[in-house]
mmCIF file of C-alpha atoms and ligand atoms in Angstrom:
data_model
loop_
_atom_site.group_PDB
_atom_site.id
_atom_site.type_symbol
_atom_site.label_atom_id
_atom_site.label_comp_id
_atom_site.label_asym_id
_atom_site.label_seq_id
_atom_site.Cartn_x
_atom_site.Cartn_y
_atom_site.Cartn_z
ATOM 1 C CA MET J 28 138.599 89.632 151.856
ATOM 2 C CA ASN J 29 141.117 88.416 154.446
ATOM 3 C CA THR J 30 143.108 90.797 156.565
ATOM 4 C CA LEU J 31 146.674 89.987 157.477
ATOM 5 C CA SER J 32 146.770 88.207 160.807
ATOM 6 C CA ASP J 33 149.681 86.808 162.719
ATOM 7 C CA ILE J 34 148.734 83.237 161.850
ATOM 8 C CA SER J 35 148.177 83.813 158.161
ATOM 9 C CA LEU J 36 151.504 85.659 157.923
ATOM 10 C CA HIS J 37 153.489 82.556 158.882
ATOM 11 C CA THR J 38 155.046 80.183 156.397
ATOM 12 C CA SER J 39 156.124 76.626 157.181
ATOM 13 C CA ILE J 40 159.795 77.700 157.194
ATOM 14 C CA PHE J 41 161.396 78.774 160.474
ATOM 15 C CA PRO J 42 164.007 81.533 160.046
ATOM 16 C CA THR J 43 167.571 80.455 159.383
ATOM 17 C CA TRP J 44 168.973 83.592 161.063
ATOM 18 C CA CYS J 45 171.676 83.177 163.737
ATOM 19 C CA PRO J 46 170.349 82.969 167.313
ATOM 20 C CA GLY J 47 170.151 86.509 168.725
ATOM 21 C CA CYS J 48 170.104 88.211 165.302
ATOM 22 C CA GLY J 49 168.237 91.539 165.257
ATOM 23 C CA ASP J 50 166.305 90.297 162.224
ATOM 24 C CA PHE J 51 164.048 88.302 164.566
ATOM 25 C CA GLY J 52 162.919 91.496 166.312
ATOM 26 C CA ILE J 53 162.164 93.245 163.029
ATOM 27 C CA TRP J 54 160.296 90.169 161.757
ATOM 28 C CA GLY J 55 158.154 90.189 164.909
ATOM 29 C CA ALA J 56 157.523 93.924 164.603
ATOM 30 C CA ILE J 57 156.516 93.626 160.933
ATOM 31 C CA LYS J 58 154.025 90.845 161.714
ATOM 32 C CA LYS J 59 152.575 92.792 164.620
ATOM 33 C CA ALA J 60 152.334 96.007 162.599
ATOM 34 C CA LEU J 61 150.629 94.318 159.634
ATOM 35 C CA THR J 62 148.229 92.508 161.939
ATOM 36 C CA GLU J 63 147.288 95.693 163.770
ATOM 37 C CA LEU J 64 146.896 97.712 160.567
ATOM 38 C CA ALA J 65 144.560 94.968 159.284
ATOM 39 C CA ILE J 66 145.428 95.642 155.665
ATOM 40 C CA PRO J 67 143.544 93.280 153.333
ATOM 41 C CA GLU J 68 146.113 90.733 152.218
ATOM 42 C CA GLU J 69 145.611 91.444 148.525
ATOM 43 C CA GLN J 70 146.323 95.130 149.101
ATOM 44 C CA LEU J 71 149.889 94.697 150.335
ATOM 45 C CA VAL J 72 153.017 93.754 148.397
ATOM 46 C CA ILE J 73 156.432 93.335 149.988
ATOM 47 C CA VAL J 74 159.548 93.533 147.824
ATOM 48 C CA PHE J 75 162.572 91.857 149.410
ATOM 49 C CA ASP J 76 166.187 92.725 148.632
ATOM 50 C CA ILE J 77 169.007 90.139 148.832
ATOM 51 C CA GLY J 78 170.676 89.355 152.150
ATOM 52 C CA CYS J 79 169.899 87.906 155.560
ATOM 53 C CA SER J 80 167.220 90.622 155.748
ATOM 54 C CA GLY J 81 165.805 89.739 152.325
ATOM 55 C CA ASN J 82 165.612 86.079 153.315
ATOM 56 C CA MET J 83 162.505 87.120 155.211
ATOM 57 C CA ALA J 84 160.792 86.442 151.878
ATOM 58 C CA ASP J 85 160.724 82.799 152.976
ATOM 59 C CA PHE J 86 159.328 83.532 156.432
ATOM 60 C CA LEU J 87 156.395 85.857 155.679
ATOM 61 C CA ARG J 88 153.326 84.660 153.794
ATOM 62 C CA VAL J 89 152.442 87.750 151.791
ATOM 63 C CA TYR J 90 152.185 88.745 148.158
ATOM 64 C CA GLY J 91 155.801 89.509 147.466
ATOM 65 C CA PHE J 92 158.770 89.647 145.140
ATOM 66 C CA HIS J 93 162.296 88.552 146.043
ATOM 67 C CA SER J 94 164.369 90.812 143.846
ATOM 68 C CA LEU J 95 168.063 91.377 143.100
ATOM 69 C CA HIS J 96 170.624 92.903 145.430
ATOM 70 C CA GLY J 97 170.120 96.670 145.428
ATOM 71 C CA ARG J 98 167.239 96.557 142.959
ATOM 72 C CA SER J 99 164.245 96.202 145.270
ATOM 73 C CA VAL J 100 163.363 99.915 145.356
ATOM 74 C CA PRO J 101 162.712 100.452 141.612
ATOM 75 C CA ILE J 102 160.691 97.228 141.520
ATOM 76 C CA ALA J 103 158.542 98.542 144.371
ATOM 77 C CA GLU J 104 158.085 101.841 142.534
ATOM 78 C CA GLY J 105 156.976 99.945 139.430
ATOM 79 C CA ILE J 106 154.435 97.933 141.418
ATOM 80 C CA LYS J 107 153.063 101.120 142.992
ATOM 81 C CA MET J 108 152.825 102.798 139.601
ATOM 82 C CA ALA J 109 151.032 99.815 138.064
ATOM 83 C CA ASN J 110 148.483 99.665 140.879
ATOM 84 C CA HIS J 111 148.621 102.653 143.147
ATOM 85 C CA GLY J 112 145.832 101.233 145.326
ATOM 86 C CA LEU J 113 148.398 98.880 146.893
ATOM 87 C CA LYS J 114 150.541 99.457 149.959
ATOM 88 C CA VAL J 115 154.123 98.614 148.977
ATOM 89 C CA LEU J 116 156.860 97.816 151.458
ATOM 90 C CA VAL J 117 160.543 97.156 150.738
ATOM 91 C CA ILE J 118 162.735 95.118 153.086
ATOM 92 C CA GLY J 119 166.499 95.193 152.597
ATOM 93 C CA GLY J 120 169.889 95.592 154.241
ATOM 94 C CA ASP J 121 172.292 98.523 154.432
ATOM 95 C CA GLY J 122 174.472 96.879 151.767
ATOM 96 C CA GLY J 123 171.700 96.478 149.217
ATOM 97 C CA ILE J 124 169.955 99.769 149.882
ATOM 98 C CA TYR J 125 172.804 102.188 150.697
ATOM 99 C CA GLY J 126 175.486 100.436 148.618
ATOM 100 C CA GLU J 127 174.423 98.631 145.438
ATOM 101 C CA GLY J 128 171.052 100.424 145.464
ATOM 102 C CA MET J 129 172.158 103.881 146.604
ATOM 103 C CA GLY J 130 171.077 105.632 143.390
ATOM 104 C CA HIS J 131 167.630 104.044 143.597
ATOM 105 C CA PHE J 132 167.328 105.064 147.244
ATOM 106 C CA ILE J 133 168.053 108.728 146.470
ATOM 107 C CA ALA J 134 165.714 108.675 143.456
ATOM 108 C CA ALA J 135 162.885 107.282 145.583
ATOM 109 C CA CYS J 136 163.366 110.063 148.153
ATOM 110 C CA ARG J 137 163.474 112.763 145.478
ATOM 111 C CA GLY J 138 160.427 111.420 143.662
ATOM 112 C CA ASN J 139 158.406 110.973 146.857
ATOM 113 C CA HIS J 140 157.329 107.555 145.612
ATOM 114 C CA ASP J 141 154.591 106.278 147.907
ATOM 115 C CA ILE J 142 156.442 103.233 149.241
ATOM 116 C CA THR J 143 157.920 102.327 152.626
ATOM 117 C CA LEU J 144 161.580 101.367 152.759
ATOM 118 C CA LEU J 145 162.581 99.393 155.844
ATOM 119 C CA VAL J 146 166.328 98.923 156.131
ATOM 120 C CA HIS J 147 167.913 96.346 158.442
ATOM 121 C CA ASN J 148 170.975 98.448 159.203
ATOM 122 C CA ASN J 149 173.489 96.025 160.725
ATOM 123 C CA GLN J 150 176.512 97.976 159.451
ATOM 124 C CA THR J 151 177.871 94.918 157.661
ATOM 125 C CA TYR J 152 177.255 92.604 154.726
ATOM 126 C CA GLY J 153 175.659 89.831 156.778
ATOM 127 C CA LEU J 154 174.798 87.135 154.248
ATOM 128 C CA THR J 155 178.226 87.157 152.612
ATOM 129 C CA LYS J 156 179.958 86.890 155.992
ATOM 130 C CA GLY J 157 180.829 90.293 157.355
ATOM 131 C CA GLN J 158 182.495 92.475 154.738
ATOM 132 C CA ALA J 159 182.389 96.260 155.294
ATOM 133 C CA SER J 160 179.187 97.957 154.131
ATOM 134 C CA PRO J 161 178.429 101.642 153.471
ATOM 135 C CA THR J 162 177.411 102.165 157.129
ATOM 136 C CA THR J 163 180.381 100.377 158.733
ATOM 137 C CA THR J 164 182.280 102.598 161.161
ATOM 138 C CA LYS J 165 185.575 104.027 159.855
ATOM 139 C CA GLY J 166 188.609 102.097 161.055
ATOM 140 C CA VAL J 167 186.790 98.822 161.752
ATOM 141 C CA LYS J 168 188.595 95.638 160.711
ATOM 142 C CA THR J 169 186.427 93.267 158.691
ATOM 143 C CA SER J 170 187.126 90.401 156.301
ATOM 144 C CA SER J 171 187.299 92.941 153.450
ATOM 145 C CA THR J 172 189.197 95.602 155.449
ATOM 146 C CA PRO J 173 191.862 93.645 157.382
ATOM 147 C CA ASN J 174 193.810 96.840 158.166
ATOM 148 C CA GLY J 175 190.752 98.884 159.082
ATOM 149 C CA LEU J 176 188.126 100.604 156.911
ATOM 150 C CA ILE J 177 189.433 103.752 155.212
ATOM 151 C CA GLU J 178 186.137 105.305 154.065
ATOM 152 C CA ASN J 179 183.736 107.352 156.189
ATOM 153 C CA PRO J 180 180.283 105.799 156.715
ATOM 154 C CA VAL J 181 177.167 107.166 155.005
ATOM 155 C CA ASN J 182 174.471 108.637 157.221
ATOM 156 C CA PRO J 183 171.099 107.319 155.930
ATOM 157 C CA VAL J 184 168.933 109.845 157.788
ATOM 158 C CA ALA J 185 171.032 112.805 156.586
ATOM 159 C CA LEU J 186 171.056 111.433 153.029
ATOM 160 C CA ALA J 187 167.273 111.079 153.026
ATOM 161 C CA LEU J 188 166.894 114.600 154.398
ATOM 162 C CA SER J 189 169.138 116.076 151.717
ATOM 163 C CA ALA J 190 167.139 114.231 149.041
ATOM 164 C CA GLN J 191 163.906 115.632 150.552
ATOM 165 C CA ALA J 192 162.277 112.392 151.656
ATOM 166 C CA SER J 193 158.890 113.165 153.175
ATOM 167 C CA TRP J 194 159.057 110.758 156.167
ATOM 168 C CA ILE J 195 162.297 109.713 157.877
ATOM 169 C CA GLY J 196 162.433 107.543 160.977
ATOM 170 C CA ARG J 197 164.845 105.321 162.840
ATOM 171 C CA SER J 198 164.304 102.459 165.248
ATOM 172 C CA TYR J 199 166.136 99.661 167.061
ATOM 173 C CA ALA J 200 165.415 95.974 166.447
ATOM 174 C CA GLY J 201 165.719 95.136 170.149
ATOM 175 C CA ASP J 202 162.671 97.297 170.940
ATOM 176 C CA ILE J 203 159.971 95.354 169.127
ATOM 177 C CA LEU J 204 156.991 97.381 170.360
ATOM 178 C CA TYR J 205 158.608 100.683 169.390
ATOM 179 C CA THR J 206 159.642 99.311 165.997
ATOM 180 C CA THR J 207 156.066 98.075 165.475
ATOM 181 C CA GLU J 208 154.695 101.585 166.027
ATOM 182 C CA MET J 209 157.308 103.102 163.721
ATOM 183 C CA ILE J 210 156.493 100.588 160.969
ATOM 184 C CA LYS J 211 152.781 101.377 161.278
ATOM 185 C CA LYS J 212 153.421 105.128 161.001
ATOM 186 C CA ALA J 213 155.768 104.650 158.046
ATOM 187 C CA ILE J 214 153.255 102.506 156.148
ATOM 188 C CA MET J 215 150.395 104.920 156.828
ATOM 189 C CA HIS J 216 152.385 107.931 155.608
ATOM 190 C CA THR J 217 151.394 109.003 152.099
ATOM 191 C CA GLY J 218 154.627 109.432 150.170
ATOM 192 C CA PHE J 219 158.094 107.989 150.568
ATOM 193 C CA SER J 220 159.025 106.737 154.030
ATOM 194 C CA LEU J 221 162.433 105.528 155.179
ATOM 195 C CA LEU J 222 162.634 103.505 158.376
ATOM 196 C CA ASP J 223 166.266 102.745 159.162
ATOM 197 C CA VAL J 224 166.415 100.097 161.883
ATOM 198 C CA PHE J 225 169.554 99.480 163.953
ATOM 199 C CA GLN J 226 169.865 95.689 163.671
ATOM 200 C CA PRO J 227 172.674 93.979 165.562
ATOM 201 C CA CYS J 228 174.408 91.288 163.505
ATOM 202 C CA VAL J 229 175.573 89.166 166.412
ATOM 203 C CA THR J 230 177.855 87.022 164.264
ATOM 204 C CA PHE J 231 179.886 89.521 162.253
ATOM 205 C CA ASN J 232 179.520 92.932 163.888
ATOM 206 C CA LYS J 233 181.238 92.818 167.253
ATOM 207 C CA LEU J 234 181.134 96.625 167.686
ATOM 208 C CA ASN J 235 177.472 97.581 167.255
ATOM 209 C CA THR J 236 176.033 95.022 169.656
ATOM 210 C CA HIS J 237 172.680 95.014 171.481
ATOM 211 C CA GLN J 238 174.486 96.216 174.605
ATOM 212 C CA TRP J 239 176.218 99.025 172.665
ATOM 213 C CA PHE J 240 172.900 100.278 171.262
ATOM 214 C CA GLN J 241 171.116 100.010 174.584
ATOM 215 C CA GLN J 242 173.708 102.279 176.185
ATOM 216 C CA LYS J 243 173.433 104.918 173.453
ATOM 217 C CA ILE J 244 169.882 105.149 172.137
ATOM 218 C CA TYR J 245 167.141 107.478 173.339
ATOM 219 C CA LYS J 246 163.721 108.346 171.951
ATOM 220 C CA LEU J 247 163.374 111.722 170.214
ATOM 221 C CA GLU J 248 159.891 112.340 171.588
ATOM 222 C CA SER J 249 161.133 111.879 175.160
ATOM 223 C CA GLU J 250 162.958 115.186 174.719
ATOM 224 C CA GLY J 251 159.985 117.076 173.298
ATOM 225 C CA TYR J 252 161.290 116.935 169.727
ATOM 226 C CA LEU J 253 158.949 118.020 166.913
ATOM 227 C CA SER J 254 159.497 116.389 163.506
ATOM 228 C CA ASN J 255 158.889 119.366 161.229
ATOM 229 C CA ASP J 256 162.289 121.057 161.072
ATOM 230 C CA PRO J 257 164.830 119.587 158.601
ATOM 231 C CA ALA J 258 167.702 121.613 160.121
ATOM 232 C CA LYS J 259 167.092 120.173 163.594
ATOM 233 C CA ALA J 260 166.659 116.703 162.103
ATOM 234 C CA TRP J 261 169.993 117.119 160.308
ATOM 235 C CA ALA J 262 171.786 118.098 163.522
ATOM 236 C CA LEU J 263 170.323 115.164 165.443
ATOM 237 C CA SER J 264 171.084 112.700 162.659
ATOM 238 C CA ASN J 265 174.768 113.549 163.137
ATOM 239 C CA GLN J 266 174.754 112.941 166.868
ATOM 240 C CA GLU J 267 177.232 110.152 167.749
ATOM 241 C CA ASP J 268 177.649 110.137 171.516
ATOM 242 C CA ARG J 269 173.951 109.368 171.903
ATOM 243 C CA LEU J 270 171.815 107.834 169.160
ATOM 244 C CA PRO J 271 168.282 109.182 168.711
ATOM 245 C CA ILE J 272 165.512 106.914 167.437
ATOM 246 C CA GLY J 273 162.012 107.963 166.400
ATOM 247 C CA LEU J 274 160.546 110.236 163.751
ATOM 248 C CA PHE J 275 163.223 112.689 162.575
ATOM 249 C CA TYR J 276 161.226 114.436 159.907
ATOM 250 C CA GLU J 277 157.791 114.381 158.321
ATOM 251 C CA ASN J 278 156.264 116.502 155.572
ATOM 252 C CA PRO J 279 152.605 115.448 155.321
ATOM 253 C CA ASP J 280 151.947 117.968 152.511
ATOM 254 C CA ALA J 281 154.422 116.551 149.993
ATOM 255 C CA VAL J 282 152.496 115.171 146.998
ATOM 256 C CA PRO J 283 153.467 111.603 146.069
ATOM 257 C CA TYR J 284 154.812 110.768 142.626
ATOM 258 C CA HIS J 285 151.788 108.833 141.330
ATOM 259 C CA LYS J 286 149.410 111.683 142.216
ATOM 260 C CA GLN J 287 151.386 113.972 139.924
ATOM 261 C CA LEU J 288 150.865 111.700 136.933
ATOM 262 C CA GLN J 289 147.842 112.794 134.950
ATOM 263 C CA GLN J 290 147.583 109.321 133.385
ATOM 264 C CA LEU J 291 146.778 107.806 136.797
ATOM 265 C CA SER J 292 144.288 110.411 137.961
ATOM 266 C CA ASP J 293 141.143 108.469 136.894
ATOM 267 C CA LYS J 294 142.071 104.956 137.931
ATOM 268 C CA PRO J 295 145.077 102.693 138.523
ATOM 269 C CA LEU J 296 147.008 101.584 135.459
ATOM 270 C CA VAL J 297 145.978 97.932 135.937
ATOM 271 C CA GLN J 298 142.338 98.928 135.560
ATOM 272 C CA GLN J 299 143.006 100.763 132.332
ATOM 273 C CA PHE J 300 143.751 97.543 130.448
ATOM 274 C CA PRO J 301 141.590 94.509 129.668
ATOM 275 C CA THR J 302 141.717 91.871 132.425
ATOM 276 C CA HIS J 303 143.045 89.219 130.076
ATOM 277 C CA VAL J 304 146.144 90.462 128.334
ATOM 278 C CA SER J 305 147.843 88.164 125.857
ATOM 279 C CA LEU J 306 151.489 88.114 126.871
ATOM 280 C CA LYS J 307 152.298 86.713 123.429
ATOM 281 C CA ALA J 308 150.777 89.782 121.826
ATOM 282 C CA VAL J 309 152.600 92.124 124.226
ATOM 283 C CA PHE J 310 155.960 90.463 123.584
ATOM 284 C CA GLY J 311 155.130 90.406 119.881
ATOM 285 C CA GLU J 312 155.192 94.208 119.890
ATOM 286 C CA TYR J 313 158.905 94.038 120.668
ATOM 287 C CA ALA J 314 159.779 91.353 118.113
HETATM 288 C C1 TPP Q 1050 174.852 93.200 142.574
HETATM 289 C C2 TPP Q 1050 175.271 92.232 143.635
HETATM 290 N N1 TPP Q 1050 176.379 92.480 144.334
HETATM 291 C C3 TPP Q 1050 176.778 91.624 145.294
HETATM 292 C C4 TPP Q 1050 176.043 90.498 145.566
HETATM 293 C C5 TPP Q 1050 176.511 89.516 146.622
HETATM 294 N N2 TPP Q 1050 175.776 89.730 147.854
HETATM 295 C C6 TPP Q 1050 174.662 89.015 148.162
HETATM 296 S S1 TPP Q 1050 174.064 89.365 149.663
HETATM 297 C C7 TPP Q 1050 175.296 90.487 149.927
HETATM 298 C C8 TPP Q 1050 175.413 91.247 151.228
HETATM 299 C C9 TPP Q 1050 174.116 91.590 151.818
HETATM 300 O O1 TPP Q 1050 174.306 92.588 152.786
HETATM 301 P P1 TPP Q 1050 173.126 93.534 153.153
HETATM 302 O O2 TPP Q 1050 172.470 94.060 151.933
HETATM 303 O O3 TPP Q 1050 173.616 94.554 154.122
HETATM 304 O O4 TPP Q 1050 172.068 92.556 153.847
HETATM 305 P P2 TPP Q 1050 172.248 91.622 155.143
HETATM 306 O O5 TPP Q 1050 172.695 90.289 154.669
HETATM 307 O O6 TPP Q 1050 173.253 92.258 156.041
HETATM 308 O O7 TPP Q 1050 170.869 91.613 155.717
HETATM 309 C C10 TPP Q 1050 176.159 90.575 148.830
HETATM 310 C C11 TPP Q 1050 177.349 91.452 148.768
HETATM 311 C C12 TPP Q 1050 174.865 90.268 144.812
HETATM 312 N N3 TPP Q 1050 174.056 89.240 145.068
HETATM 313 N N4 TPP Q 1050 174.514 91.134 143.845
HETATM 314 S S1 SF4 Q 1051 174.943 86.809 159.735
HETATM 315 FE FE1 SF4 Q 1051 174.334 88.536 161.032
HETATM 316 S S2 SF4 Q 1051 172.576 89.470 159.967
HETATM 317 FE FE2 SF4 Q 1051 172.886 87.409 159.125
HETATM 318 S S3 SF4 Q 1051 171.520 86.077 160.302
HETATM 319 FE FE3 SF4 Q 1051 173.541 86.009 161.287
HETATM 320 S S4 SF4 Q 1051 173.457 87.592 162.865
HETATM 321 FE FE4 SF4 Q 1051 171.779 87.996 161.449
#
């Protein structure tokens, strides 16, 4: 049984991200977190969304699934349901998760599915060259909003709180050690965890730059914040002059979805079927 180590996590492909992209910091933090957690490699699955963020599928050697834009969350839930012994992590962008996949995001929070959702929140559609995304600031001019964005942005932390997610955190890609610790906590939480990571897109987002974040962010725990009060978390999630990072809210008592399914109480679904299943026979049932 191999555990995930920094060397075994590498593929032969070096990232194609733009120099200075926040994705590098998150990539480093993920590798460090997985190495330190020492999860056996066959007990972790990562589901990647589509985007610059999802392209990490090529740069991490793990058991994984590169899914469709906005559809990574339900695939992760399916994997967890099929074998609830696995740790399941989703990696996607603000476009895929809070735009195309918004309904799946809310459903995962409500269901307390035991997966970790890590969102590279760069407030733009990076891969398709900088169109406005659901988290883009109102008024910003982009290639899809040449006269300025009309809509208000969504607030991922507030959305997760209102949908009763059981673990909600935020981090900043430029602080790799802090992001590493947040990823470790999110993965070790039993139940749904959202880690929204501020990720500067140095090519297309000229507003939310590294410098901009570094002037605004502070760590919740540095101000004695406790993460057990949704009302306080809500107020802080709406702060704009300063931007808190850290653990906004945690409910360790919330029972995850798979533990409420009687069918899975004895053993994982995969162990309830013969090891060799004839796909022909399975498909035949639908003929
Ligand atoms: C359903 C669907 N809509 C649109 C696209 C086109 N598309 C591919 S990547 C992308 C933007 C990705 O942005 P985001 O999810 O924020 O990830 P990033 O590239 O910023 O990491 C879009 C619009 C698609 N592949 N599928
Ligand atoms: S387009 Fe933006 S998000 Fe994509 S790799 Fe370049 S800097 Fe990163």
